[in-house]
CSV table of C-alpha atoms in Angstrom, one decimal:
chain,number,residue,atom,x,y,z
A,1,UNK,CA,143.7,49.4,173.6
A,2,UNK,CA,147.3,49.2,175.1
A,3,UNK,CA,146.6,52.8,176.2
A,4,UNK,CA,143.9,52.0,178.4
A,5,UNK,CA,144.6,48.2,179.7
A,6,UNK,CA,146.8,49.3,182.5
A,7,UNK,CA,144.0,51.7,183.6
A,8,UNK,CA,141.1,48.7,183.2
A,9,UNK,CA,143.8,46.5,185.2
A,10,UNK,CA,143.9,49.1,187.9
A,11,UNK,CA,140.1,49.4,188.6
A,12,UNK,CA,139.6,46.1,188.4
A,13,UNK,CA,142.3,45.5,191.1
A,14,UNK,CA,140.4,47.9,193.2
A,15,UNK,CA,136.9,46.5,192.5
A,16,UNK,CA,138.1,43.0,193.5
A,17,UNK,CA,140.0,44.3,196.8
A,18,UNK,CA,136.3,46.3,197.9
A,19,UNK,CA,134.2,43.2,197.0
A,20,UNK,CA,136.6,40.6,199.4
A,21,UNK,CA,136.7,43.4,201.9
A,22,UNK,CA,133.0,43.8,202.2
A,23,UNK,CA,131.8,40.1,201.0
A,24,UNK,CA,135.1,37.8,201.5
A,25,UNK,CA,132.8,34.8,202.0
A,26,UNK,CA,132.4,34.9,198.6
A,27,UNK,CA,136.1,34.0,197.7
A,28,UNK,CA,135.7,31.4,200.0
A,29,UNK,CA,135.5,28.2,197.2
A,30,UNK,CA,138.8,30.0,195.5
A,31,UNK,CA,140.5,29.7,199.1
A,32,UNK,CA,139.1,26.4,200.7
A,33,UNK,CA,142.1,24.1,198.4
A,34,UNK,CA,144.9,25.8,200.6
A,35,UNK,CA,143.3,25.1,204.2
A,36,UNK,CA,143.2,21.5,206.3
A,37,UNK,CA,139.9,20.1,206.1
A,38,UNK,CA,137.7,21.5,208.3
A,39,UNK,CA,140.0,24.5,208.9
A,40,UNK,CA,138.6,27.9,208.1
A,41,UNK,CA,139.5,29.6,204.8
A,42,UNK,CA,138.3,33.3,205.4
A,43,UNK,CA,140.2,35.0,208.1
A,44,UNK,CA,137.3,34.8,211.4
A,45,UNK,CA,139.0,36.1,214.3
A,46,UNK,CA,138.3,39.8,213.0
A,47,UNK,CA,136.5,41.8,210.5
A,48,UNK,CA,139.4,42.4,207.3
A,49,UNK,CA,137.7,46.1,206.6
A,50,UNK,CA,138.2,47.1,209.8
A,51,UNK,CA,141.7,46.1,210.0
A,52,UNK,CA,142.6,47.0,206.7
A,53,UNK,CA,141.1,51.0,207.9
A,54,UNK,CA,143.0,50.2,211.0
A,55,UNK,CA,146.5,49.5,209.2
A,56,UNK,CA,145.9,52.7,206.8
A,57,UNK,CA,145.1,54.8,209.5
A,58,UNK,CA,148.4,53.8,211.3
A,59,UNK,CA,150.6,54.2,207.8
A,60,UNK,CA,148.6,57.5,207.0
A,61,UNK,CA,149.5,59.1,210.6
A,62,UNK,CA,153.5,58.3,210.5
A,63,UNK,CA,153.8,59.2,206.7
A,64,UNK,CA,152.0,62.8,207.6
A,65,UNK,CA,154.6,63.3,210.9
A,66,UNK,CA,157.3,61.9,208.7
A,67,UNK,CA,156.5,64.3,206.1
A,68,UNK,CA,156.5,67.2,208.3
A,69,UNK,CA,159.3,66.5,210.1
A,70,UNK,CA,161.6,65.5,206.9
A,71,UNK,CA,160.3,68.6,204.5
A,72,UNK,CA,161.1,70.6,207.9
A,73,UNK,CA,164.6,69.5,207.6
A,74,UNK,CA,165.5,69.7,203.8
A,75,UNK,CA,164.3,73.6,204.0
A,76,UNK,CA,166.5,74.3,207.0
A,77,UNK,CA,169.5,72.7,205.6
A,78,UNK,CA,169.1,74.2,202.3
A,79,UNK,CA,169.0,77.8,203.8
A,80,UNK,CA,172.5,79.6,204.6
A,81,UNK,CA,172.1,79.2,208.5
A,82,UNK,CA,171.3,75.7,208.2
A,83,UNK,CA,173.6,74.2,205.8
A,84,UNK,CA,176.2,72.9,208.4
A,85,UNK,CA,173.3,70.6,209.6
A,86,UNK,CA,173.2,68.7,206.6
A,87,UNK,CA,175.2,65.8,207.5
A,88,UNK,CA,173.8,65.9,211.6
A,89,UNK,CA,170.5,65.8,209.5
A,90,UNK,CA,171.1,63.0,207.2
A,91,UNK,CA,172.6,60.9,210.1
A,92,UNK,CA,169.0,61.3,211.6
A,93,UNK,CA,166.6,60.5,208.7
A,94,UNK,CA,169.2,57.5,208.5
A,95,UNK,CA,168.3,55.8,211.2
A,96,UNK,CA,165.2,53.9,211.0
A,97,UNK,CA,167.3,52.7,207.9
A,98,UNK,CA,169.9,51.8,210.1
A,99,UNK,CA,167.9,49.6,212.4
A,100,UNK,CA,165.5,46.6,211.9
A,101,UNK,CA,161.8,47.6,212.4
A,102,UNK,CA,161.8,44.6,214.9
A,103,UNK,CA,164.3,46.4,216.9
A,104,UNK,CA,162.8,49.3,216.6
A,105,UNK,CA,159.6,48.3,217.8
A,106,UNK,CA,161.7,46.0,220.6
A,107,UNK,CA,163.1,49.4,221.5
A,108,UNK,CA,160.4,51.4,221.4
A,109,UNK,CA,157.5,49.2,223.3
A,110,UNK,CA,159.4,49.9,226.8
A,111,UNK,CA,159.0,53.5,226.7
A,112,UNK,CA,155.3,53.6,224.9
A,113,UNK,CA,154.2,50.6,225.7
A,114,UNK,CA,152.0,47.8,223.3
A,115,UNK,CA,149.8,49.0,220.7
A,116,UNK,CA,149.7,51.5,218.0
A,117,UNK,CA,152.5,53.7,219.5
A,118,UNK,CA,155.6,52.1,219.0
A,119,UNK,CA,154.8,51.2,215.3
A,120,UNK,CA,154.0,54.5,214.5
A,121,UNK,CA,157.6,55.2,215.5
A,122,UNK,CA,158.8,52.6,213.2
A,123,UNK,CA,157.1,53.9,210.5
A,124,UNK,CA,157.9,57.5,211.2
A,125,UNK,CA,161.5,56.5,211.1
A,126,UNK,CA,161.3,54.1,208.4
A,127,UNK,CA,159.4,57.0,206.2
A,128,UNK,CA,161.7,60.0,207.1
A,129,UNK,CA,165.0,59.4,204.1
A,130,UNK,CA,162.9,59.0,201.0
A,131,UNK,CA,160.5,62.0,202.1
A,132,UNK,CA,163.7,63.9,203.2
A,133,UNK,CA,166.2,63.1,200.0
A,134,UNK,CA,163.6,64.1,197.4
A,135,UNK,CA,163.1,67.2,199.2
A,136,UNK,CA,166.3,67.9,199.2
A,137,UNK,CA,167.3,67.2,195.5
A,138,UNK,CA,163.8,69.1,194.4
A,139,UNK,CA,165.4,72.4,196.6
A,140,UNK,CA,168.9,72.1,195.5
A,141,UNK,CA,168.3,71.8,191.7
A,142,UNK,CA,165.7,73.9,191.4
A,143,UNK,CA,166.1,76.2,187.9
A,144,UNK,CA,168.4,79.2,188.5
A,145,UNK,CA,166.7,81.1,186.0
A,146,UNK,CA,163.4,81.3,188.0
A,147,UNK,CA,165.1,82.0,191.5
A,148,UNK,CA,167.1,84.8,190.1
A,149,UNK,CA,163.5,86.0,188.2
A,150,UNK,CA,162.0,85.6,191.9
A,151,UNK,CA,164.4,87.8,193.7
A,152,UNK,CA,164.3,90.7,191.0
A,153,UNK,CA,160.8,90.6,191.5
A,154,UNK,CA,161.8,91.8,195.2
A,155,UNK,CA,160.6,88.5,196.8
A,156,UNK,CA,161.6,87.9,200.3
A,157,UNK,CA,163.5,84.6,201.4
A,158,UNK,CA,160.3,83.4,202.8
A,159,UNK,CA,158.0,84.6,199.9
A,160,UNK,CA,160.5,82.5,197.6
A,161,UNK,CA,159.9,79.1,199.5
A,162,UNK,CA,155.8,79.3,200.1
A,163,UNK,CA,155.5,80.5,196.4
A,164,UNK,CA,158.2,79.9,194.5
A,165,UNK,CA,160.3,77.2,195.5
A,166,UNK,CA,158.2,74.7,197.3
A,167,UNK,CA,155.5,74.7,194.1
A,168,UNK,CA,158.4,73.3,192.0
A,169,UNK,CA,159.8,70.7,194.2
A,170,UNK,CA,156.1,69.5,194.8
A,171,UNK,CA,156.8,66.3,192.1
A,172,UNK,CA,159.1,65.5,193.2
A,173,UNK,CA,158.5,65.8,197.2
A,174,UNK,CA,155.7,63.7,196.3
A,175,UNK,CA,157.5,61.1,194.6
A,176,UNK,CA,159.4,60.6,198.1
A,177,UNK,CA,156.1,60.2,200.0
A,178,UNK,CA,154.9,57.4,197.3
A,179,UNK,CA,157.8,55.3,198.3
A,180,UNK,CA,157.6,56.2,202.2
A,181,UNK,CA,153.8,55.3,201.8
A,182,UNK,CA,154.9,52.0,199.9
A,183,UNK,CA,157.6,51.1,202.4
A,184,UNK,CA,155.1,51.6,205.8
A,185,UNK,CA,152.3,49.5,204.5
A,186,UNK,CA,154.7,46.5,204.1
A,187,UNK,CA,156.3,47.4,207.6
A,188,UNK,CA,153.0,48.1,209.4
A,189,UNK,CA,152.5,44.4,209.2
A,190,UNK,CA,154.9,43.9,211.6
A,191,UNK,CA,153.6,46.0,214.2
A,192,UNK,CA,150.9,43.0,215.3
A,193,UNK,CA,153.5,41.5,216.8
A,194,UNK,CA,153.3,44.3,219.7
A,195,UNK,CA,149.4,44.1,219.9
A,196,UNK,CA,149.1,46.8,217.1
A,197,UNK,CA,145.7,46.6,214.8
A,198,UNK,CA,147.0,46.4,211.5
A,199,UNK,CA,146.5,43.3,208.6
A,200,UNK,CA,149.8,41.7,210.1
A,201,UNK,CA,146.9,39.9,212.3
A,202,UNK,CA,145.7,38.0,209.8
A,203,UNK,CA,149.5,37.1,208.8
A,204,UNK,CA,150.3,35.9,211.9
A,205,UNK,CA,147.2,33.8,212.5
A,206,UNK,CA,148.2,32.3,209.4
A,207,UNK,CA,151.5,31.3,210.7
A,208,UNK,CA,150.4,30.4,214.0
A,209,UNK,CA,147.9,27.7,212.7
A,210,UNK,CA,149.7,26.5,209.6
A,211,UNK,CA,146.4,28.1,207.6
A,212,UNK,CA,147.8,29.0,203.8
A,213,UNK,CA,145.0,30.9,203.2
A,214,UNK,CA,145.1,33.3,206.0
A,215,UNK,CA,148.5,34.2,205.3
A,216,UNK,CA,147.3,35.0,201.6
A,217,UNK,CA,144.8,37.2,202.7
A,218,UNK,CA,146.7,39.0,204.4
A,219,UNK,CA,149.8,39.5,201.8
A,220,UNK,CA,147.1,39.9,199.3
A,221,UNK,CA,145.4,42.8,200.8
A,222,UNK,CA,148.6,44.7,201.7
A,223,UNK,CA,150.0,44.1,198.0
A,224,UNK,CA,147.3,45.2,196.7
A,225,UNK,CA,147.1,48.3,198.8
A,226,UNK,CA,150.5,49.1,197.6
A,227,UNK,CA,149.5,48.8,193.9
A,228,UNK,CA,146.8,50.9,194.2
A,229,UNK,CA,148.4,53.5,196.2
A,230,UNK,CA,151.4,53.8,194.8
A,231,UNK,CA,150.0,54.0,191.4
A,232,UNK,CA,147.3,57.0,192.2
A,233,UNK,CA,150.2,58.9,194.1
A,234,UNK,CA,152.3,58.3,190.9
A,235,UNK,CA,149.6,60.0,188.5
A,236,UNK,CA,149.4,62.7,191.2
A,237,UNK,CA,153.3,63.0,190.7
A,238,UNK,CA,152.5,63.4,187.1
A,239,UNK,CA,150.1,66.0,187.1
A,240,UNK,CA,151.9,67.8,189.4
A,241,UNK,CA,155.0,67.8,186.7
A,242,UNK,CA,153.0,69.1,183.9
A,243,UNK,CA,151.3,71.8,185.7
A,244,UNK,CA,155.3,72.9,187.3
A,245,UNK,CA,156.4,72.1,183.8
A,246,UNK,CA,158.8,69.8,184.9
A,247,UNK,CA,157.6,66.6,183.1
């Protein structure tokens, strides 16, 4: 029974997160204690499913650029003419780390303006050192035995990375996009504040009306997003280790 609980736990998560998207009326009795009489308990200045799609859209874009961008760099610092870029490199997946997404976004809504824009730079900055870090450990330790196997079989340096190389480090390059993933759908929040459609809406509506419930709703959802998420990329980490045979 043990085996399976966290599994059951898991789908019902999910079911429950569908069925509030879809009919959150019906939660409404659960909600109604934490609101001022008469207030609204179920967030009504929006639809929740279409700015819950609206804040995975945003997260899905910046991870994918951020993904590109820092697998793009571990492979060029891991070859022979890229290997004095390594710390230039580091200082750049650094930086979103460096600064506060507020002041990022602060930063960034002068030159692109309000929106969707300037978060997605937040998040692509925010989602570069974990991506780029795990690439680079997964490339740097990979087992010595197969690369030597893979240049006696006459492999070019090219043929080694697309076949050899980047097969093997997929766990663990995966691993680094499940906590990129897991750190932009907390931070996309933030990006209402500069007119971007994301569940941070409902957040703020919350706080700007002293309504409990709103804020809930909107925690809730993004939490649960993360769960979810984090746990199917995890099991895709997983099965990607056994089939490498690096469990």
């Amino acid at each position: 029974m043990k085996a399976w609980l966290p599994t059951f736990l898991r789908a019902l998560l999910c079911l429950v997160l569908i069925a509030f998207l879809l009919a959150p009326q019906v939660f409404e009795p659960l909600l109604k204690p934490l609101v001022q009489p008469n207030a609204p308990a179920i967030y009504n200045q929006g639809s929740l499913i279409d700015l819950t799609l609206l804040h995975l859209r945003t997260v899905f874009i910046a991870t994918v650029l951020a993904t590109l961008v820092a697998i793009l760099l571990a492979i060029m610092v891991t070859r022979p003419f890229g290997a004095e870029f390594l710390p230039l490199s580091r200082s750049l997946v650094n930086i979103g780390q460096t600064f506060p997404p507020v002041a990022v976004l602060a930063l960034a809504v002068p030159a692109v303006g309000f929106g969707e824009k300037p978060t997605l730079i937040a998040l692509f900055l925010y989602g570069l050192l974990p991506i780029f870090e795990n690439t680079l450990t997964a490339l740097t330790n990979l087992p010595r035995s197969v690369m030597e196997a893979a240049r006696g079989t006459g492999m070019t340096d090219f043929q080694r990375l697309l076949q050899v190389e980047l097969p093997l480090s997929l766990p663990v390059i995966v691993g680094g996009i499940r906590l990129s993933v897991v750190i932009s759908l907390a931070t996309a929040t933030i990006g209402s504040t500069v007119a971007a459609k994301t569940l941070g809406e409902v957040i703020i509506a919350g706080l700007q009306s002293n309504n409990l419930a709103f804020i809930l709703q909107g925690g809730l959802i993004v939490g649960a997003l993360a769960v979810l998420i984090y746990d199917a990329l995890t099991a895709v980490e997983a099965l990607l280790s056994r089939r490498t045979g690096r469990a």
